[in-house]
mmCIF file with all atom_site columns, C-alpha atoms in Angstrom:
data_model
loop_
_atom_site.group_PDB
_atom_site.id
_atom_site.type_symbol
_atom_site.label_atom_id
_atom_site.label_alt_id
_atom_site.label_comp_id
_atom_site.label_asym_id
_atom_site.label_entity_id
_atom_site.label_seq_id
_atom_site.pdbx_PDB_ins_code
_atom_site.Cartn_x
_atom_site.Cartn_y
_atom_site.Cartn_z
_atom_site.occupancy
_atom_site.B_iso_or_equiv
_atom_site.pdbx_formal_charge
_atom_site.auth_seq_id
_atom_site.auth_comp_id
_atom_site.auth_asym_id
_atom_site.auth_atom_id
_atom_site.pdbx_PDB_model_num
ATOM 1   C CA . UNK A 1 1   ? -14.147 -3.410  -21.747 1.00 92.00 ? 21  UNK A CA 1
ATOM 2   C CA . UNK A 1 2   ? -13.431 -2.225  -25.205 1.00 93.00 ? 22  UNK A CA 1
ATOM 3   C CA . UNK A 1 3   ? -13.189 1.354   -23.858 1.00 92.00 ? 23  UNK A CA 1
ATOM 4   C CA . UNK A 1 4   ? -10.708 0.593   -21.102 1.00 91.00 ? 24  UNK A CA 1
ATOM 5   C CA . UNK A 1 5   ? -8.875  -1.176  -23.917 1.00 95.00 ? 25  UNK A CA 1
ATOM 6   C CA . UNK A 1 6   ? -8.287  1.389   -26.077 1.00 95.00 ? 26  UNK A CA 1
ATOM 7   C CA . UNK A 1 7   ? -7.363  3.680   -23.213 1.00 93.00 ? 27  UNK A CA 1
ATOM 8   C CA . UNK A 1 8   ? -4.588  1.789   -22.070 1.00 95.00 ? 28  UNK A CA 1
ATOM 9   C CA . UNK A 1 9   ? -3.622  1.203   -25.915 1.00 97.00 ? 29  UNK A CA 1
ATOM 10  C CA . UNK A 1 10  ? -3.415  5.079   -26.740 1.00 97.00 ? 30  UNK A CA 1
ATOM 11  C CA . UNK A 1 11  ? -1.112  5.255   -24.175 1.00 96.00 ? 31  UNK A CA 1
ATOM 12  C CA . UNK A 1 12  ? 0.488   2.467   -22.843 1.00 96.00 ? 32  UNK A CA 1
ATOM 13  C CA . UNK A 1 13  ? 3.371   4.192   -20.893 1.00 95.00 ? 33  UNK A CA 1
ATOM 14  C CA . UNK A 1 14  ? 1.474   6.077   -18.729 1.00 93.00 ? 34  UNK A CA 1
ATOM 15  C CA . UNK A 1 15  ? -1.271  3.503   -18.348 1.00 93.00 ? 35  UNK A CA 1
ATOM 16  C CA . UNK A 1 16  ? 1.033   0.812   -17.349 1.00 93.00 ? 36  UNK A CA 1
ATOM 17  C CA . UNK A 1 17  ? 3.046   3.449   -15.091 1.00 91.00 ? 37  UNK A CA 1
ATOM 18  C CA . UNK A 1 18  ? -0.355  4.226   -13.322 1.00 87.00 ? 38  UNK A CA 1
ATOM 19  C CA . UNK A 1 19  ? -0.868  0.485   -12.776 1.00 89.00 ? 39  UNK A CA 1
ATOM 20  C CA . UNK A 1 20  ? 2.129   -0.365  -11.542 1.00 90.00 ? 40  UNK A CA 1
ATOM 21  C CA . UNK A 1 21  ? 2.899   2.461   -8.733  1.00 89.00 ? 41  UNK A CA 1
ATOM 22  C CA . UNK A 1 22  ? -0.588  3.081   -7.942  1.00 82.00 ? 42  UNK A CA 1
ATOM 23  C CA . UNK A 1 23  ? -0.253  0.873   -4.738  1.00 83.00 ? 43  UNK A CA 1
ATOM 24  C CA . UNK A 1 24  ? 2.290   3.387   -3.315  1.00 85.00 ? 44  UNK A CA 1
ATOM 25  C CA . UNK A 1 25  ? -0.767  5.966   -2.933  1.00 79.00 ? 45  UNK A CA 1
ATOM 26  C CA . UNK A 1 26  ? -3.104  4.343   -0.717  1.00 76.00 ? 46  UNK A CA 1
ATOM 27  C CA . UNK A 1 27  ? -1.904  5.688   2.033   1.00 78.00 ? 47  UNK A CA 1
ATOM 28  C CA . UNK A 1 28  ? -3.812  8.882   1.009   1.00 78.00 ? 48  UNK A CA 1
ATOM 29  C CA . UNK A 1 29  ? -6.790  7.349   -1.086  1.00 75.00 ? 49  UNK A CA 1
ATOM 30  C CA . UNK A 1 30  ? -10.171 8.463   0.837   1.00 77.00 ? 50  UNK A CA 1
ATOM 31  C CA . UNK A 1 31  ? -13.411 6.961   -0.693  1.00 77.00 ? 51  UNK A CA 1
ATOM 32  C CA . UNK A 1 32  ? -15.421 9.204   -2.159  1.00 83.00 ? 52  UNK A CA 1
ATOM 33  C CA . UNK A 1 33  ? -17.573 7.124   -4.663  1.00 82.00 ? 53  UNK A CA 1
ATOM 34  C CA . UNK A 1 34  ? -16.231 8.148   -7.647  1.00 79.00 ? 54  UNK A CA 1
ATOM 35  C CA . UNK A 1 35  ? -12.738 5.947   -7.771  1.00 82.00 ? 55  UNK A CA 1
ATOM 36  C CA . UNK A 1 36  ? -13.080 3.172   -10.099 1.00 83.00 ? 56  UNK A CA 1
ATOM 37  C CA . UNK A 1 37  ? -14.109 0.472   -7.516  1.00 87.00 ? 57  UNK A CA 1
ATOM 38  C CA . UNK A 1 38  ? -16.521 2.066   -6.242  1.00 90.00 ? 58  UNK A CA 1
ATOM 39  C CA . UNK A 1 39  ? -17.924 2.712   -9.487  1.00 91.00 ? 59  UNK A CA 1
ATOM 40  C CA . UNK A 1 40  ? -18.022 -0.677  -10.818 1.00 93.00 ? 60  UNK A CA 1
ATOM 41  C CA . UNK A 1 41  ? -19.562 -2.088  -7.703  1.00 95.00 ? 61  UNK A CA 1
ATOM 42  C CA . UNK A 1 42  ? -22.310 0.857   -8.216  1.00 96.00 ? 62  UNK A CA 1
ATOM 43  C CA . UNK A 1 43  ? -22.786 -0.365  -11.931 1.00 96.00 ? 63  UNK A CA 1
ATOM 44  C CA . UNK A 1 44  ? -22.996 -4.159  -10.508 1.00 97.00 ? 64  UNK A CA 1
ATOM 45  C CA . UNK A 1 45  ? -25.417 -3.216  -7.716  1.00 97.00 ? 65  UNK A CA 1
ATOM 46  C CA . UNK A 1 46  ? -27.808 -1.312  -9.590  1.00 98.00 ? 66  UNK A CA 1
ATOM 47  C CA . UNK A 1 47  ? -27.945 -4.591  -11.958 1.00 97.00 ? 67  UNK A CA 1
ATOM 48  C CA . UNK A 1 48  ? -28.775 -6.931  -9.037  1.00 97.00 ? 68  UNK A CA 1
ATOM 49  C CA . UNK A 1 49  ? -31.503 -4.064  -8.738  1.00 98.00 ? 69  UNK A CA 1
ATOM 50  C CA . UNK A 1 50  ? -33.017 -4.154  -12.052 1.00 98.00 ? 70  UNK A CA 1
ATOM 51  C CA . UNK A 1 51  ? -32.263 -8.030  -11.843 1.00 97.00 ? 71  UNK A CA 1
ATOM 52  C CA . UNK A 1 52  ? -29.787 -8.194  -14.736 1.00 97.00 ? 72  UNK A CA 1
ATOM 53  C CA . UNK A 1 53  ? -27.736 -9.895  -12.445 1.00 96.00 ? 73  UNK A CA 1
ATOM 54  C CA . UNK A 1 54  ? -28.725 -12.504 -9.992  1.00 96.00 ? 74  UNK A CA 1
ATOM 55  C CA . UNK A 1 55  ? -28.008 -11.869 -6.156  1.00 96.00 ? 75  UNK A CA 1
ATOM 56  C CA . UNK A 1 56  ? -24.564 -11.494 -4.825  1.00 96.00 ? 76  UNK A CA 1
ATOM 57  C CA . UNK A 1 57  ? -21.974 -9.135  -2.580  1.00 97.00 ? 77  UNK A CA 1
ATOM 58  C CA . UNK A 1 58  ? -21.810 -6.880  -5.127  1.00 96.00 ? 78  UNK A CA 1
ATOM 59  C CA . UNK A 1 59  ? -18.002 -5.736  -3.628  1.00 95.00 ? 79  UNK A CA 1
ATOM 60  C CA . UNK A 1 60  ? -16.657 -9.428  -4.452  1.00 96.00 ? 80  UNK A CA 1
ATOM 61  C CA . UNK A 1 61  ? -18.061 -9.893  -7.807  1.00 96.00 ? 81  UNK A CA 1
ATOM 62  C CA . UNK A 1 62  ? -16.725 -6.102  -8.919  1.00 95.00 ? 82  UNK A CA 1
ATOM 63  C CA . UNK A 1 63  ? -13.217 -6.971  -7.366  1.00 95.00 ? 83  UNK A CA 1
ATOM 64  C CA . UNK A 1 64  ? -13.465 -10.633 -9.397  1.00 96.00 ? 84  UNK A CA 1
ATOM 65  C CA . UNK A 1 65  ? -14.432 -8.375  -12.410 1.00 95.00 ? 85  UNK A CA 1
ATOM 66  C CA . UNK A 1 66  ? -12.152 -5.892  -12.122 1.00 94.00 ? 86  UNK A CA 1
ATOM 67  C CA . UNK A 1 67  ? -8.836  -8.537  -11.812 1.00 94.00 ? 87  UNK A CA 1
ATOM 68  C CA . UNK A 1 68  ? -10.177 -9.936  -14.732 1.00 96.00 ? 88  UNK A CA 1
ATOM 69  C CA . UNK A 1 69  ? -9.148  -6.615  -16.379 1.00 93.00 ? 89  UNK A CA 1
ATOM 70  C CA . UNK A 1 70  ? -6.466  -5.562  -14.193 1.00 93.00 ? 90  UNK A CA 1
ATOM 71  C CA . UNK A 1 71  ? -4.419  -8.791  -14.122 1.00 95.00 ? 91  UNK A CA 1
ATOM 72  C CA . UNK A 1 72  ? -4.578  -9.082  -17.899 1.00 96.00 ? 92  UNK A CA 1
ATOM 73  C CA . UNK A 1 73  ? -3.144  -5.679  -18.088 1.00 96.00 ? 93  UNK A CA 1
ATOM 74  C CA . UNK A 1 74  ? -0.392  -6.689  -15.454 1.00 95.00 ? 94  UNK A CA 1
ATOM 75  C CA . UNK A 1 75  ? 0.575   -9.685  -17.700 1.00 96.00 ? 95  UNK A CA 1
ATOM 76  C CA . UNK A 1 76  ? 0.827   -7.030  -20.658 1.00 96.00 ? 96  UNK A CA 1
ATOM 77  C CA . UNK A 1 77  ? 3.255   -5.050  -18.200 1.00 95.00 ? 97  UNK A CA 1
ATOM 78  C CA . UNK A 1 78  ? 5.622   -7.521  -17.716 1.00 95.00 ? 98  UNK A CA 1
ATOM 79  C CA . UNK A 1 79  ? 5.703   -8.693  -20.898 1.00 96.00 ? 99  UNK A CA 1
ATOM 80  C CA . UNK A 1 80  ? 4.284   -12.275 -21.149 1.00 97.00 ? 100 UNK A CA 1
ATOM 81  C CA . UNK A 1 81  ? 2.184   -10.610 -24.711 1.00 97.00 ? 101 UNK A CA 1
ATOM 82  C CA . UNK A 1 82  ? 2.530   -7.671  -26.169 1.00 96.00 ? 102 UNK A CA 1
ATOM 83  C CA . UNK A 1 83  ? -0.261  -7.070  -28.657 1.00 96.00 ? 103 UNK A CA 1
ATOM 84  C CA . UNK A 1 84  ? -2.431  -4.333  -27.691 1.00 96.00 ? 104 UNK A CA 1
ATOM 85  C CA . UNK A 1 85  ? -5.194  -5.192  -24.702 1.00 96.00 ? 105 UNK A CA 1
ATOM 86  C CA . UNK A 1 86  ? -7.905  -3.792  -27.242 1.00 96.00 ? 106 UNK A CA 1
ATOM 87  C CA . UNK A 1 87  ? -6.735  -7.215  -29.163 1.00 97.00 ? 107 UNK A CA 1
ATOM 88  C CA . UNK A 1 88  ? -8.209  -9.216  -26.504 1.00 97.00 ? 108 UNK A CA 1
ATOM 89  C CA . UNK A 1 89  ? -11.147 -7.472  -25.081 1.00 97.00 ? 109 UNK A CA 1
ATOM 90  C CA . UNK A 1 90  ? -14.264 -9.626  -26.540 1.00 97.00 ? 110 UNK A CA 1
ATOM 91  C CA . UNK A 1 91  ? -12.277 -13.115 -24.121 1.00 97.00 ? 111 UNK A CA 1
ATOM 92  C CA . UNK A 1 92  ? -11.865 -10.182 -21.008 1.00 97.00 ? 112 UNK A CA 1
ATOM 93  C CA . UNK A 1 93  ? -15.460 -9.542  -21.685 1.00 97.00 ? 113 UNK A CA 1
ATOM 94  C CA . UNK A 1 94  ? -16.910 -12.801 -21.675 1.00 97.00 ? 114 UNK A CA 1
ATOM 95  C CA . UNK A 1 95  ? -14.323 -13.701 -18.555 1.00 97.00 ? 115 UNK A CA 1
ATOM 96  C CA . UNK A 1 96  ? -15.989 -10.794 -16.540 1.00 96.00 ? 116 UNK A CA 1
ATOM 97  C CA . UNK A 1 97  ? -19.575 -12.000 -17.473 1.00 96.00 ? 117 UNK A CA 1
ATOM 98  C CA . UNK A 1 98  ? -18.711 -15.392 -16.692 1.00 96.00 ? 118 UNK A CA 1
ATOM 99  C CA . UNK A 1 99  ? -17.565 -13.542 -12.876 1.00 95.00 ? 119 UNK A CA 1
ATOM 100 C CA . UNK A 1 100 ? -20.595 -11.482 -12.834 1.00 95.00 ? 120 UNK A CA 1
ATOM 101 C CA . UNK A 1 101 ? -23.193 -14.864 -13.598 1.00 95.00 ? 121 UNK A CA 1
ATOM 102 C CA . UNK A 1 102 ? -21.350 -17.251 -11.454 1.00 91.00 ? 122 UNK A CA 1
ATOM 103 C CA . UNK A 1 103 ? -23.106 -19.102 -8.356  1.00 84.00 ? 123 UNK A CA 1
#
């Protein structure tokens, strides 16, 4: 979380431009396992593996992880705070743990 932070800090124009129009690709997105998505839900499956995390669809608790993240950022976008995200990343971390532990 901290990591994704400070990315988007260092640069906020072009992370927030990426966020925003990135919808207008999918047309021509083509899974290939290495987008972001598909990387999380790797990272959550191999956890339910080595039983870090308990049971679930792995693809629905990396989506509810990742709009943890992702809608926070949105709400930066449009203005409703505008400290850095890196300022809140220890409440988006315990948010997404709270996603990934829920049953």
């Amino acid at each position: 979380m901290r990591a994704y932070c400070q990315a988007a800090d260092e640069n906020w124009p072009l992370f927030s431009f990426h966020m925003l129009s990135m919808h207008r690709f999918l047309p021509f997105y083509q899974e290939d396992g290495k987008d972001p998505v598909s990387v999380v839900e790797s990272l959550v499956k191999r956890a339910m593996v080595d039983a870090e995390l308990p049971p679930a669809d792995p693809r629905i608790l990396a989506s509810m992880a990742i709009g943890v993240v992702v809608q926070t950022a949105l709400n930066r976008a449009y203005g409703r705070f505008t400290e850095p995200l890196s300022a809140h990343a220890a409440l988006m971390s315990a948010a997404a743990q709270a996603v990934l532990f829920a049953r």
